[in-house]
Amino acid sequence: MLNAQTPSKNDDLGQALILTGILFVFLVGCVVYFIVLYRNRQVKNKKEQEEREAIYQQELLKTQVEIQEQTFEQISKEIHDNITQVLSFVKLTLRSLGNALDEPNKIKLEDTRELLSQTIIDLRDMSKSMSFEHIASAGLAKTIEKEVERMNKSDVIRVSYVTEGKIYSLGEQRELVLFRILQESMNNALKHSGAQHFNISLLYRDDFFNLTLEDDGSGFSPALLENKSGSGLRNIENRASLIGGKATIESAPGKGCRVSVNLYPLKQFNSNGASHPNSFS
Amino acid sequence: MVRYKRLSMPFKILAFYLLFLFLISIGNKSFIAYFGNNYLILNIEAFADFFFISLIYYKLFRNSLITKVLQIALPVVLLSYIYNSIFLQPFNVTFPGYALATNKVLFIILSLLLFKQMLAEPLEINITKQGIFWFNIAVLLNSTTMFLNDYLVNYYAKGTVNPVVRYFWNYSDIIFNLILGIAIVVETSENNKRVNA
């Protein structure tokens, strides 16, 4: 009874087993193919997600910059149209008061008026350095020149400024962002590093632009650069990337700080067409 | 029990299904010893297989059309199985070939559709660490090899004894249950990681 299999049944069984083997190999092949396909999709999805994240960060940064510029513009207008006007009125009033005073007090009043005049000039300069319109109309090189003059007048820090190559316009938005990077670096040098000197250099080549900012302050550990905990440093890099540039920050304790921003204006204009980084919107 | 609580709904159903399969396999032997065949058990198993696995797929699919089709198919197919086990292949005398074959065809379609969904919406987790992948693999392998199984069972039922025939069913069942077990373990550890993260 146990050996009741007929030859034809054995053949059937053999065929069935062969078919199953083929099917099994095919299935395993399909599974392997599926895994490979799935991994490829994962990589592709991750890339897309990173791209979306980068675009989102870029948009966020643009918005931040726009809001900051609007705020600066408002403060600039407020200083120019209101505070300096009031101070000018105070100056005129002091002048009229001078006739009623004796000689020693007259001298004191004159000193006060001179101080007030200086304050008005400083405020106007500050207003200009904050105003987008002013930076746009004067251009980057000229605006930096004015800023250097203003800083040197304050005697807080010695600022030197050099340009190399034929100056050309990088576009309003780019020049504004570069100027804000300069302000951020200068602010860092003044507030945190206790620098005595600050060097600014602009290098204009036909297809390349470089802005280098150096101070001789206390510097900071490269670890700070790695974790980018300083929002000012992060801002510099983000702002540079916003205009299609690349910022490099170098520093070490006791060795000051060096910020270098590289731009390839022509390359970016060609590759991005109408939506080149010169425009935020 | 702690692991069960951490499972998502489809895998809770799967765990329950595995428990059911375990109980069925225990009952199977005593049933054969008592009645001389296990057709009733096989009928119940075919019915339960479709119910549990379709329900798991229903919970796993995100495509509204597929879930709607499953919603309709579930009662219709189950009713047809009851009809089959009463009128076409009486449960006390016949092997439920129609029900089992239908199950396998439907499971192959569902598993392929789930693979398609997985490809369309890949997760960041490594595929081998996804319970859904192992579950789908188990169903696909089991459903495809079961065609041979069913053939062999018929062969076996005709009084032919062959070691390959005798054990093929058992081995494929063991592999099927093992992969389903992997699916649950993998899913639990992944859920643990997500909870701890």
Coordinates of C-alpha atoms in Angstrom, one line a residue:
Chain A
M1 CA 0.0 0.0 0.0
L2 CA 2.9 2.3 0.8
N3 CA 4.4 1.8 -2.6
A4 CA 1.2 2.4 -4.5
Q5 CA 2.6 5.3 -6.6
T6 CA 2.4 4.7 -10.3
P7 CA 5.2 5.9 -12.6
S8 CA 2.9 8.6 -14.1
K9 CA 2.1 9.9 -10.7
N10 CA 5.8 10.2 -9.9
D11 CA 6.3 12.1 -13.1
D12 CA 3.5 14.5 -12.2
L13 CA 5.1 15.0 -8.8
G14 CA 8.5 15.6 -10.3
Q15 CA 7.1 18.2 -12.7
A16 CA 5.2 19.8 -9.9
L17 CA 8.4 20.1 -7.8
I18 CA 10.4 21.5 -10.8
L19 CA 7.7 24.0 -11.4
T20 CA 7.6 24.9 -7.7
G21 CA 11.4 25.3 -7.7
I22 CA 11.3 27.6 -10.7
L23 CA 8.4 29.6 -9.1
F24 CA 10.3 29.8 -5.8
V25 CA 13.5 31.1 -7.5
F26 CA 11.4 33.6 -9.5
L27 CA 9.7 34.8 -6.3
V28 CA 13.1 35.2 -4.5
G29 CA 14.3 37.1 -7.5
C30 CA 11.2 39.3 -7.4
V31 CA 11.7 40.0 -3.6
V32 CA 15.4 40.9 -4.2
Y33 CA 14.4 43.2 -7.0
F34 CA 11.8 44.7 -4.8
I35 CA 14.3 45.4 -2.0
V36 CA 16.7 47.0 -4.5
L37 CA 13.9 49.1 -6.0
Y38 CA 12.7 50.1 -2.5
R39 CA 16.1 51.2 -1.4
N40 CA 16.5 53.3 -4.6
R41 CA 13.1 54.9 -3.9
Q42 CA 14.2 55.6 -0.3
V43 CA 17.4 57.3 -1.5
K44 CA 15.4 59.3 -4.1
N45 CA 12.8 60.3 -1.5
K46 CA 15.5 61.3 1.0
K47 CA 17.1 63.5 -1.6
E48 CA 13.8 65.1 -2.5
Q49 CA 13.0 65.7 1.1
E50 CA 16.4 67.3 1.7
E51 CA 15.8 69.5 -1.4
R52 CA 12.4 70.5 -0.1
E53 CA 13.9 71.2 3.4
A54 CA 16.6 73.3 1.7
I55 CA 14.0 75.3 -0.3
Y56 CA 11.9 75.7 2.9
Q57 CA 15.0 77.0 4.8
Q58 CA 15.8 79.3 2.0
E59 CA 12.3 80.7 1.9
L60 CA 12.4 81.1 5.7
L61 CA 15.6 83.0 5.5
K62 CA 14.3 85.2 2.7
T63 CA 11.3 86.1 4.8
Q64 CA 13.6 86.8 7.8
V65 CA 15.8 89.0 5.7
E66 CA 12.8 90.8 4.3
I67 CA 11.3 91.4 7.7
Q68 CA 14.6 92.6 9.0
E69 CA 15.1 94.9 6.1
Q70 CA 11.6 96.3 6.6
T71 CA 12.4 96.9 10.3
F72 CA 15.7 98.5 9.5
E73 CA 13.9 100.7 6.9
Q74 CA 11.3 101.8 9.4
I75 CA 13.9 102.6 12.1
S76 CA 16.0 104.4 9.5
K77 CA 13.0 106.5 8.4
E78 CA 12.1 107.2 12.1
I79 CA 15.7 108.4 12.8
H80 CA 15.8 110.5 9.6
D81 CA 12.3 112.0 9.6
N82 CA 11.7 112.3 13.3
I83 CA 14.6 112.1 15.7
T84 CA 17.1 114.1 13.7
Q85 CA 14.4 116.7 12.9
V86 CA 13.6 117.1 16.6
L87 CA 17.3 117.3 17.4
S88 CA 17.7 120.0 14.7
F89 CA 14.8 121.9 16.2
V90 CA 16.5 121.6 19.7
K91 CA 19.7 122.9 18.1
L92 CA 18.0 125.9 16.7
T93 CA 16.2 126.6 20.0
L94 CA 19.6 126.4 21.8
R95 CA 21.0 129.0 19.3
S96 CA 18.2 131.4 20.1
L97 CA 18.8 130.9 23.9
G98 CA 22.4 131.8 23.5
N99 CA 21.7 135.6 23.2
A100 CA 20.2 135.6 26.7
L101 CA 23.2 134.0 28.4
D102 CA 26.5 135.3 29.8
E103 CA 29.8 134.5 28.2
P104 CA 30.9 131.3 30.1
N105 CA 27.4 129.8 29.7
K106 CA 27.5 130.8 26.0
I107 CA 30.6 128.7 25.6
K108 CA 29.0 125.8 27.3
L109 CA 26.0 126.2 25.1
E110 CA 28.1 126.3 22.0
D111 CA 29.8 123.0 23.1
T112 CA 26.4 121.4 23.6
R113 CA 25.3 122.6 20.2
E114 CA 28.4 121.1 18.6
L115 CA 27.8 117.8 20.4
L116 CA 24.2 117.9 19.2
S117 CA 25.4 118.6 15.6
Q118 CA 27.7 115.6 15.8
T119 CA 24.9 113.4 17.2
I120 CA 22.7 114.5 14.3
I121 CA 25.4 113.6 11.8
D122 CA 26.0 110.3 13.4
L123 CA 22.3 109.5 13.5
R124 CA 22.0 110.4 9.8
D125 CA 24.9 108.1 9.0
M126 CA 23.4 105.3 11.0
S127 CA 20.1 105.9 9.3
K128 CA 21.8 105.6 5.9
S129 CA 23.6 102.4 6.8
M130 CA 20.3 100.9 7.8
S131 CA 18.3 102.1 4.8
F132 CA 18.0 99.6 1.9
E133 CA 17.3 102.5 -0.5
H134 CA 20.5 104.3 0.4
I135 CA 22.6 101.1 0.1
A136 CA 20.9 100.4 -3.2
S137 CA 21.5 103.8 -4.6
A138 CA 25.0 104.3 -3.3
G139 CA 26.3 100.8 -4.1
L140 CA 28.3 98.4 -1.9
A141 CA 31.7 100.0 -2.2
K142 CA 30.5 103.5 -1.4
T143 CA 28.3 102.3 1.5
I144 CA 31.2 100.4 3.0
E145 CA 33.4 103.5 2.6
K146 CA 30.8 105.6 4.5
E147 CA 30.5 102.9 7.2
V148 CA 34.3 102.8 7.6
E149 CA 34.4 106.6 8.0
R150 CA 31.6 106.4 10.6
M151 CA 33.3 103.6 12.6
N152 CA 36.7 105.3 12.5
K153 CA 35.2 108.5 13.7
S154 CA 33.8 106.7 16.7
D155 CA 37.4 105.7 17.8
V156 CA 36.1 102.4 19.1
I157 CA 37.9 100.3 16.5
R158 CA 40.3 101.1 13.6
V159 CA 38.8 99.9 10.4
S160 CA 40.8 99.7 7.1
Y161 CA 39.3 99.2 3.8
V162 CA 40.7 98.2 0.4
T163 CA 39.2 97.3 -2.9
E164 CA 40.9 95.5 -5.8
G165 CA 39.8 95.4 -9.4
K166 CA 37.2 97.4 -11.3
I167 CA 34.1 97.9 -9.1
Y168 CA 30.8 96.8 -10.7
S169 CA 27.3 96.3 -9.3
L170 CA 26.4 92.9 -8.0
G171 CA 22.8 93.7 -7.9
E172 CA 20.8 95.5 -5.1
Q173 CA 19.8 92.5 -3.0
R174 CA 23.3 90.9 -3.2
E175 CA 25.0 94.1 -2.2
L176 CA 22.5 94.6 0.6
V177 CA 23.1 91.1 1.9
L178 CA 26.9 91.5 1.7
F179 CA 26.7 94.8 3.6
R180 CA 24.6 93.1 6.3
I181 CA 27.2 90.3 6.5
L182 CA 29.8 93.1 7.0
Q183 CA 27.7 94.7 9.7
E184 CA 27.2 91.3 11.5
S185 CA 31.0 90.7 11.5
M186 CA 31.8 94.1 12.7
N187 CA 29.2 93.8 15.4
N188 CA 30.7 90.5 16.5
A189 CA 34.2 92.1 16.5
L190 CA 32.9 94.9 18.7
K191 CA 30.7 93.1 21.0
H192 CA 32.4 89.7 21.6
S193 CA 36.1 89.7 20.5
G194 CA 37.3 93.1 21.8
A195 CA 39.1 93.6 18.5
Q196 CA 41.3 96.7 17.9
H197 CA 41.5 96.5 14.2
F198 CA 39.1 95.4 11.5
N199 CA 40.1 94.9 7.9
I200 CA 37.7 94.9 4.9
S201 CA 38.8 94.0 1.4
L202 CA 36.7 93.7 -1.7
L203 CA 38.0 91.8 -4.7
Y204 CA 36.3 92.4 -8.0
R205 CA 37.2 90.1 -10.9
D206 CA 35.2 89.6 -14.1
D207 CA 33.6 86.4 -13.0
F208 CA 34.4 86.4 -9.3
F209 CA 33.8 88.5 -6.3
N210 CA 35.3 88.2 -2.8
L211 CA 34.6 90.0 0.4
T212 CA 37.1 89.4 3.2
L213 CA 36.6 90.6 6.8
E214 CA 39.3 90.2 9.4
D215 CA 39.6 91.2 13.0
D216 CA 42.4 90.8 15.6
G217 CA 40.1 90.0 18.5
S218 CA 40.1 87.1 20.9
G219 CA 38.7 84.7 18.3
F220 CA 36.9 81.5 19.2
S221 CA 37.2 77.8 19.2
P222 CA 36.6 75.9 15.9
A223 CA 34.1 73.8 17.9
L224 CA 31.8 76.8 18.0
L225 CA 32.0 76.9 14.2
E226 CA 31.1 73.2 14.0
N227 CA 28.0 73.3 16.2
K228 CA 27.2 76.8 14.8
S229 CA 25.7 77.7 18.2
G230 CA 26.4 81.4 17.5
S231 CA 23.4 82.7 15.6
G232 CA 25.5 85.5 14.2
L233 CA 27.9 83.0 12.5
R234 CA 25.0 81.0 11.2
N235 CA 23.4 84.1 9.9
I236 CA 26.5 84.9 7.9
E237 CA 26.6 81.5 6.2
N238 CA 22.9 81.5 5.6
R239 CA 22.9 85.0 4.2
A240 CA 25.7 84.1 1.8
S241 CA 23.9 81.0 0.6
L242 CA 20.8 83.1 0.0
I243 CA 22.6 85.1 -2.7
G244 CA 24.3 82.0 -4.1
G245 CA 27.6 82.6 -2.4
K246 CA 29.7 80.7 0.0
A247 CA 30.9 82.0 3.3
T248 CA 34.0 80.6 5.0
I249 CA 34.6 81.4 8.6
E250 CA 38.0 80.8 10.2
S251 CA 39.0 81.4 13.8
A252 CA 41.0 80.2 16.7
P253 CA 41.3 81.4 20.3
G254 CA 43.6 84.5 20.4
K255 CA 43.9 84.6 16.6
G256 CA 41.0 86.8 15.6
C257 CA 38.4 85.9 13.0
R258 CA 38.3 85.8 9.3
V259 CA 35.2 85.8 7.2
S260 CA 35.4 85.3 3.5
V261 CA 32.5 85.4 1.1
N262 CA 32.9 84.2 -2.5
L263 CA 30.5 84.9 -5.3
Y264 CA 30.5 83.9 -9.0
P265 CA 28.1 86.6 -10.3
L266 CA 28.1 85.6 -13.9
K267 CA 27.7 81.9 -13.3
Q268 CA 24.7 82.5 -11.1
F269 CA 23.1 84.9 -13.6
N270 CA 23.4 82.4 -16.4
S271 CA 22.3 79.4 -14.5
N272 CA 19.4 80.9 -12.7
G273 CA 18.0 83.2 -15.3
A274 CA 15.4 85.6 -14.1
S275 CA 15.2 84.1 -10.6
H276 CA 18.9 84.7 -9.9
P277 CA 19.8 85.2 -6.2
N278 CA 19.9 89.0 -6.8
S279 CA 16.2 88.8 -6.3
F280 CA 14.4 87.6 -3.1
S281 CA 11.0 87.4 -4.6
Chain B
M1 CA 1.6 40.9 26.5
V2 CA 3.7 44.1 26.7
R3 CA 4.9 43.6 23.2
Y4 CA 1.3 43.1 22.0
K5 CA 0.2 46.4 23.5
R6 CA 3.0 48.2 21.5
L7 CA 1.9 46.7 18.2
S8 CA -0.1 48.7 15.7
M9 CA -3.6 47.5 14.9
P10 CA -2.8 45.3 11.8
F11 CA -0.1 43.5 13.8
K12 CA -2.4 43.0 16.8
I13 CA -4.7 41.3 14.4
L14 CA -1.8 39.3 13.0
A15 CA -0.8 38.2 16.5
F16 CA -4.3 37.1 17.1
Y17 CA -4.3 35.2 13.8
L18 CA -1.1 33.4 14.8
L19 CA -2.7 32.4 18.1
F20 CA -5.6 31.1 16.1
L21 CA -3.4 29.1 13.8
F22 CA -1.6 27.6 16.8
L23 CA -4.9 26.5 18.3
I24 CA -6.1 25.1 15.0
S25 CA -3.0 23.1 14.6
I26 CA -3.5 21.6 18.0
G27 CA -7.1 20.8 17.3
N28 CA -6.3 19.4 13.9
K29 CA -4.6 16.2 15.1
S30 CA -7.3 15.3 17.6
F31 CA -9.9 16.1 15.0
I32 CA -8.3 13.7 12.5
A33 CA -8.1 11.1 15.2
Y34 CA -11.7 11.4 16.0
F35 CA -13.4 12.0 12.6
G36 CA -10.9 10.4 10.3
N37 CA -10.4 13.7 8.3
N38 CA -9.9 17.4 9.0
Y39 CA -12.1 18.9 6.3
L40 CA -14.1 20.9 8.8
I41 CA -11.0 22.3 10.3
L42 CA -9.7 23.2 6.8
N43 CA -13.0 24.9 6.0
I44 CA -12.8 26.9 9.2
E45 CA -9.2 27.7 8.4
A46 CA -10.0 28.9 4.9
F47 CA -12.7 31.1 6.3
A48 CA -10.5 32.5 9.1
D49 CA -7.5 32.9 6.7
F50 CA -9.5 35.1 4.5
F51 CA -11.1 37.0 7.3
F52 CA -7.9 37.8 9.2
I53 CA -5.5 38.4 6.4
S54 CA -8.0 40.6 4.5
L55 CA -8.7 42.5 7.6
I56 CA -4.9 43.1 8.1
Y57 CA -4.6 44.2 4.5
Y58 CA -7.6 46.5 5.0
K59 CA -5.8 48.1 7.9
L60 CA -2.6 48.4 6.0
F61 CA -3.9 49.9 2.7
R62 CA -4.1 53.6 2.5
N63 CA -5.8 53.7 -0.9
S64 CA -9.4 54.4 -0.4
L65 CA -10.6 52.5 -3.5
I66 CA -8.8 49.3 -2.3
T67 CA -10.1 49.6 1.2
K68 CA -13.6 50.1 -0.2
V69 CA -13.3 47.1 -2.4
L70 CA -12.1 45.1 0.6
Q71 CA -15.0 46.3 2.7
I72 CA -17.4 45.0 0.1
A73 CA -15.4 41.8 -0.7
L74 CA -15.0 40.7 2.9
P75 CA -18.7 39.8 3.6
V76 CA -19.4 38.7 0.0
V77 CA -16.4 36.2 -0.1
L78 CA -17.1 35.0 3.4
L79 CA -20.8 34.3 2.5
S80 CA -19.7 32.5 -0.6
Y81 CA -17.4 30.3 1.5
I82 CA -20.3 29.4 3.7
Y83 CA -22.3 28.6 0.6
N84 CA -19.4 26.5 -0.8
S85 CA -18.9 24.6 2.4
I86 CA -22.6 23.7 2.5
F87 CA -23.6 23.1 -1.1
L88 CA -20.6 22.8 -3.4
Q89 CA -17.9 21.2 -1.3
P90 CA -19.7 19.9 1.8
F91 CA -17.5 20.6 4.9
N92 CA -17.8 17.0 6.3
V93 CA -16.8 15.1 3.2
T94 CA -14.8 17.4 0.8
F95 CA -11.6 19.2 0.8
P96 CA -12.3 23.0 0.5
G97 CA -10.3 23.4 -2.7
Y98 CA -12.4 26.3 -4.1
A99 CA -12.1 28.4 -0.9
L100 CA -8.4 27.8 -0.5
A101 CA -7.6 28.5 -4.2
T102 CA -9.7 31.7 -4.1
N103 CA -7.9 32.7 -0.9
K104 CA -4.5 32.3 -2.5
V105 CA -5.4 34.2 -5.6
L106 CA -6.8 37.1 -3.6
F107 CA -3.8 37.1 -1.3
I108 CA -1.4 37.3 -4.2
I109 CA -3.3 40.2 -5.6
L110 CA -3.4 42.0 -2.2
S111 CA 0.3 41.4 -1.5
L112 CA 1.3 42.7 -4.9
L113 CA -0.9 45.8 -4.3
L114 CA 0.7 46.3 -0.9
F115 CA 4.2 46.1 -2.4
K116 CA 3.1 48.7 -4.9
Q117 CA 1.9 50.9 -2.1
M118 CA 5.2 50.4 -0.3
L119 CA 7.1 51.5 -3.4
A120 CA 5.0 54.5 -3.8
E121 CA 5.4 55.7 -0.2
P122 CA 8.8 54.3 1.0
L123 CA 9.6 54.8 4.7
E124 CA 13.0 55.9 5.9
I125 CA 13.4 52.7 7.9
N126 CA 15.4 49.9 6.4
I127 CA 13.0 47.6 4.6
T128 CA 14.1 44.5 6.6
K129 CA 13.1 46.3 9.8
Q130 CA 9.5 46.8 8.6
G131 CA 7.0 44.3 9.8
I132 CA 4.7 45.1 6.9
F133 CA 7.5 43.8 4.5
W134 CA 7.8 40.5 6.3
F135 CA 4.1 40.0 6.6
N136 CA 3.7 40.7 2.9
I137 CA 6.5 38.4 2.0
A138 CA 5.0 35.6 4.1
V139 CA 1.6 36.0 2.5
L140 CA 3.1 36.1 -1.1
L141 CA 5.4 33.1 -0.6
N142 CA 2.7 31.1 1.2
S143 CA 0.0 31.9 -1.4
T144 CA 2.2 31.0 -4.4
T145 CA 3.6 27.8 -3.0
M146 CA 0.2 26.7 -1.7
F147 CA -0.9 26.0 -5.2
L148 CA 1.6 23.1 -5.1
N149 CA 0.6 22.3 -1.6
D150 CA -3.1 22.0 -2.6
Y151 CA -2.0 19.8 -5.5
L152 CA 0.0 17.6 -3.1
V153 CA -2.8 17.4 -0.6
N154 CA -5.1 16.1 -3.3
Y155 CA -2.4 13.7 -4.3
Y156 CA -2.0 12.7 -0.6
A157 CA -5.7 12.3 -0.2
K158 CA -5.8 9.8 -3.0
G159 CA -3.8 7.4 -0.8
T160 CA -0.3 8.1 -2.1
V161 CA 2.4 8.4 0.6
N162 CA 5.5 10.2 -0.3
P163 CA 7.9 11.9 2.2
V164 CA 8.0 15.0 0.1
V165 CA 4.3 15.2 -0.1
R166 CA 3.9 14.3 3.6
Y167 CA 6.1 17.1 4.8
F168 CA 5.8 19.9 2.2
W169 CA 2.6 21.2 3.7
N170 CA 4.1 21.2 7.2
Y171 CA 7.3 22.8 6.1
S172 CA 5.6 25.6 4.2
D173 CA 3.3 26.2 7.1
I174 CA 6.2 26.4 9.5
I175 CA 8.0 28.8 7.2
F176 CA 4.8 30.9 6.9
N177 CA 4.3 31.1 10.6
L178 CA 8.0 31.8 11.2
I179 CA 8.0 34.8 8.8
L180 CA 4.8 36.1 10.4
G181 CA 6.5 35.8 13.7
I182 CA 9.5 37.8 12.4
A183 CA 7.0 40.4 11.1
I184 CA 5.6 40.8 14.7
V185 CA 9.1 40.9 16.4
V186 CA 10.4 43.4 13.8
E187 CA 7.3 45.6 14.2
T188 CA 7.5 45.5 18.0
S189 CA 11.2 46.5 18.1
E190 CA 10.6 49.2 15.5
N191 CA 7.7 50.5 17.5
N192 CA 9.8 50.4 20.6
K193 CA 12.4 52.5 18.9
R194 CA 9.8 55.0 17.8
V195 CA 8.4 55.2 21.3
N196 CA 11.8 55.6 22.9
A197 CA 12.9 58.2 20.3

